Amino acid sequence: MSQRSVTSAASAASVVSAATPADACARNNVYAAMCPCRDMLDLLANKWSALAIGALEAGPLRFGQLRRLLEGISPKVLSHTLKRLEAEDLITRTVYAEVPARVEYALTDLGTSASIPLKQLRDWVEASVGVA
């Protein structure tokens, strides 16, 4: 390696390391390692999250209804997924003061906006998988 390429590589490395996590995040750049957008991308890229959001597009559902719609999901995984979606303000959890208690999950405005590209992805997958 020539001296010039070593110097260029060192300069590039110093420019990259000079960017603080706040700088990388201020741009909302999912390619930046420290960007909080990555957490949202990770959540939305999870199959159970994408399917739960899709199931809630038609309106609020109870836990048991979601579990029946999302074939193959365990109660533990569904509970964890719903908690993560609620923590990111993608869904709301409403508890009704009834006996027995009734809990419904519904999309927020943010969740509804996320459901649009996720529906396109689900539609594409259903149309494309198995077609050769």
PDB file of C-alpha atoms in Angstrom, residues 43-126:
ATOM      1  CA  LEU A  43     -39.001  -3.901  15.220  1.00  0.00           C
ATOM      2  CA  LEU A  44     -40.825  -3.425  11.917  1.00  0.00           C
ATOM      3  CA  ALA A  45     -38.659  -6.004  10.130  1.00  0.00           C
ATOM      4  CA  ASN A  46     -39.667  -8.640  12.683  1.00  0.00           C
ATOM      5  CA  LYS A  47     -42.212 -10.986  11.105  1.00  0.00           C
ATOM      6  CA  TRP A  48     -44.487 -11.059  14.159  1.00  0.00           C
ATOM      7  CA  SER A  49     -44.516  -7.269  14.399  1.00  0.00           C
ATOM      8  CA  ALA A  50     -45.352  -6.915  10.714  1.00  0.00           C
ATOM      9  CA  LEU A  51     -48.114  -9.518  10.993  1.00  0.00           C
ATOM     10  CA  ALA A  52     -49.573  -8.032  14.194  1.00  0.00           C
ATOM     11  CA  ILE A  53     -49.693  -4.591  12.606  1.00  0.00           C
ATOM     12  CA  GLY A  54     -51.372  -6.117   9.564  1.00  0.00           C
ATOM     13  CA  ALA A  55     -53.951  -7.885  11.714  1.00  0.00           C
ATOM     14  CA  LEU A  56     -54.788  -4.622  13.474  1.00  0.00           C
ATOM     15  CA  GLU A  57     -55.381  -2.740  10.205  1.00  0.00           C
ATOM     16  CA  ALA A  58     -59.051  -3.783  10.267  1.00  0.00           C
ATOM     17  CA  GLY A  59     -59.565  -2.394  13.778  1.00  0.00           C
ATOM     18  CA  PRO A  60     -58.969  -3.148  17.452  1.00  0.00           C
ATOM     19  CA  LEU A  61     -58.490  -6.762  18.514  1.00  0.00           C
ATOM     20  CA  ARG A  62     -58.160  -8.624  21.771  1.00  0.00           C
ATOM     21  CA  PHE A  63     -55.145 -10.759  22.654  1.00  0.00           C
ATOM     22  CA  GLY A  64     -56.938 -14.049  21.908  1.00  0.00           C
ATOM     23  CA  GLN A  65     -58.142 -12.779  18.539  1.00  0.00           C
ATOM     24  CA  LEU A  66     -54.612 -11.765  17.593  1.00  0.00           C
ATOM     25  CA  ARG A  67     -53.251 -15.110  18.726  1.00  0.00           C
ATOM     26  CA  ARG A  68     -55.758 -16.976  16.536  1.00  0.00           C
ATOM     27  CA  LEU A  69     -54.991 -14.777  13.517  1.00  0.00           C
ATOM     28  CA  LEU A  70     -51.208 -15.079  13.883  1.00  0.00           C
ATOM     29  CA  GLU A  71     -50.967 -18.835  13.483  1.00  0.00           C
ATOM     30  CA  GLY A  72     -47.838 -20.281  15.053  1.00  0.00           C
ATOM     31  CA  ILE A  73     -47.096 -17.474  17.531  1.00  0.00           C
ATOM     32  CA  SER A  74     -46.744 -18.424  21.189  1.00  0.00           C
ATOM     33  CA  PRO A  75     -48.522 -16.364  23.858  1.00  0.00           C
ATOM     34  CA  LYS A  76     -45.129 -15.304  25.243  1.00  0.00           C
ATOM     35  CA  VAL A  77     -43.862 -14.040  21.879  1.00  0.00           C
ATOM     36  CA  LEU A  78     -47.152 -12.272  21.131  1.00  0.00           C
ATOM     37  CA  SER A  79     -47.089 -10.561  24.520  1.00  0.00           C
ATOM     38  CA  HIS A  80     -43.474  -9.456  24.002  1.00  0.00           C
ATOM     39  CA  THR A  81     -44.240  -8.217  20.471  1.00  0.00           C
ATOM     40  CA  LEU A  82     -47.267  -6.216  21.619  1.00  0.00           C
ATOM     41  CA  LYS A  83     -45.258  -4.639  24.451  1.00  0.00           C
ATOM     42  CA  ARG A  84     -42.532  -3.584  22.011  1.00  0.00           C
ATOM     43  CA  LEU A  85     -45.068  -2.145  19.558  1.00  0.00           C
ATOM     44  CA  GLU A  86     -46.756  -0.240  22.380  1.00  0.00           C
ATOM     45  CA  ALA A  87     -43.417   1.084  23.668  1.00  0.00           C
ATOM     46  CA  GLU A  88     -42.683   2.524  20.214  1.00  0.00           C
ATOM     47  CA  ASP A  89     -46.158   4.110  20.002  1.00  0.00           C
ATOM     48  CA  LEU A  90     -47.245   1.903  17.109  1.00  0.00           C
ATOM     49  CA  ILE A  91     -50.207   0.455  19.008  1.00  0.00           C
ATOM     50  CA  THR A  92     -52.318   1.325  22.026  1.00  0.00           C
ATOM     51  CA  ARG A  93     -53.433  -1.049  24.748  1.00  0.00           C
ATOM     52  CA  THR A  94     -56.817  -0.218  26.247  1.00  0.00           C
ATOM     53  CA  VAL A  95     -57.988  -1.962  29.417  1.00  0.00           C
ATOM     54  CA  TYR A  96     -61.727  -1.866  30.073  1.00  0.00           C
ATOM     55  CA  ALA A  97     -62.955  -2.020  33.663  1.00  0.00           C
ATOM     56  CA  GLU A  98     -65.063  -5.129  33.255  1.00  0.00           C
ATOM     57  CA  VAL A  99     -65.148  -8.520  34.913  1.00  0.00           C
ATOM     58  CA  PRO A 100     -63.318 -10.277  33.444  1.00  0.00           C
ATOM     59  CA  ALA A 101     -61.040  -7.478  32.297  1.00  0.00           C
ATOM     60  CA  ARG A 102     -61.122  -6.787  28.566  1.00  0.00           C
ATOM     61  CA  VAL A 103     -57.991  -5.549  26.810  1.00  0.00           C
ATOM     62  CA  GLU A 104     -57.916  -4.335  23.212  1.00  0.00           C
ATOM     63  CA  TYR A 105     -55.012  -3.415  20.989  1.00  0.00           C
ATOM     64  CA  ALA A 106     -55.323  -0.859  18.191  1.00  0.00           C
ATOM     65  CA  LEU A 107     -53.022   0.938  15.775  1.00  0.00           C
ATOM     66  CA  THR A 108     -51.976   4.505  16.544  1.00  0.00           C
ATOM     67  CA  ASP A 109     -51.541   7.047  13.753  1.00  0.00           C
ATOM     68  CA  LEU A 110     -47.872   6.070  13.623  1.00  0.00           C
ATOM     69  CA  GLY A 111     -48.831   2.398  13.455  1.00  0.00           C
ATOM     70  CA  THR A 112     -51.308   3.108  10.675  1.00  0.00           C
ATOM     71  CA  SER A 113     -48.623   4.928   8.687  1.00  0.00           C
ATOM     72  CA  ALA A 114     -46.232   1.977   9.215  1.00  0.00           C
ATOM     73  CA  SER A 115     -48.921  -0.461   8.079  1.00  0.00           C
ATOM     74  CA  ILE A 116     -48.982   0.980   4.547  1.00  0.00           C
ATOM     75  CA  PRO A 117     -45.503  -0.132   3.408  1.00  0.00           C
ATOM     76  CA  LEU A 118     -45.817  -3.332   5.475  1.00  0.00           C
ATOM     77  CA  LYS A 119     -49.028  -4.216   3.609  1.00  0.00           C
ATOM     78  CA  GLN A 120     -47.245  -3.642   0.313  1.00  0.00           C
ATOM     79  CA  LEU A 121     -44.477  -5.963   1.471  1.00  0.00           C
ATOM     80  CA  ARG A 122     -46.974  -8.645   2.594  1.00  0.00           C
ATOM     81  CA  ASP A 123     -48.833  -8.370  -0.725  1.00  0.00           C
ATOM     82  CA  TRP A 124     -45.574  -8.675  -2.655  1.00  0.00           C
ATOM     83  CA  VAL A 125     -44.506 -11.728  -0.627  1.00  0.00           C
ATOM     84  CA  GLU A 126     -47.858 -13.469  -1.142  1.00  0.00           C
TER      85      GLU A 126
END
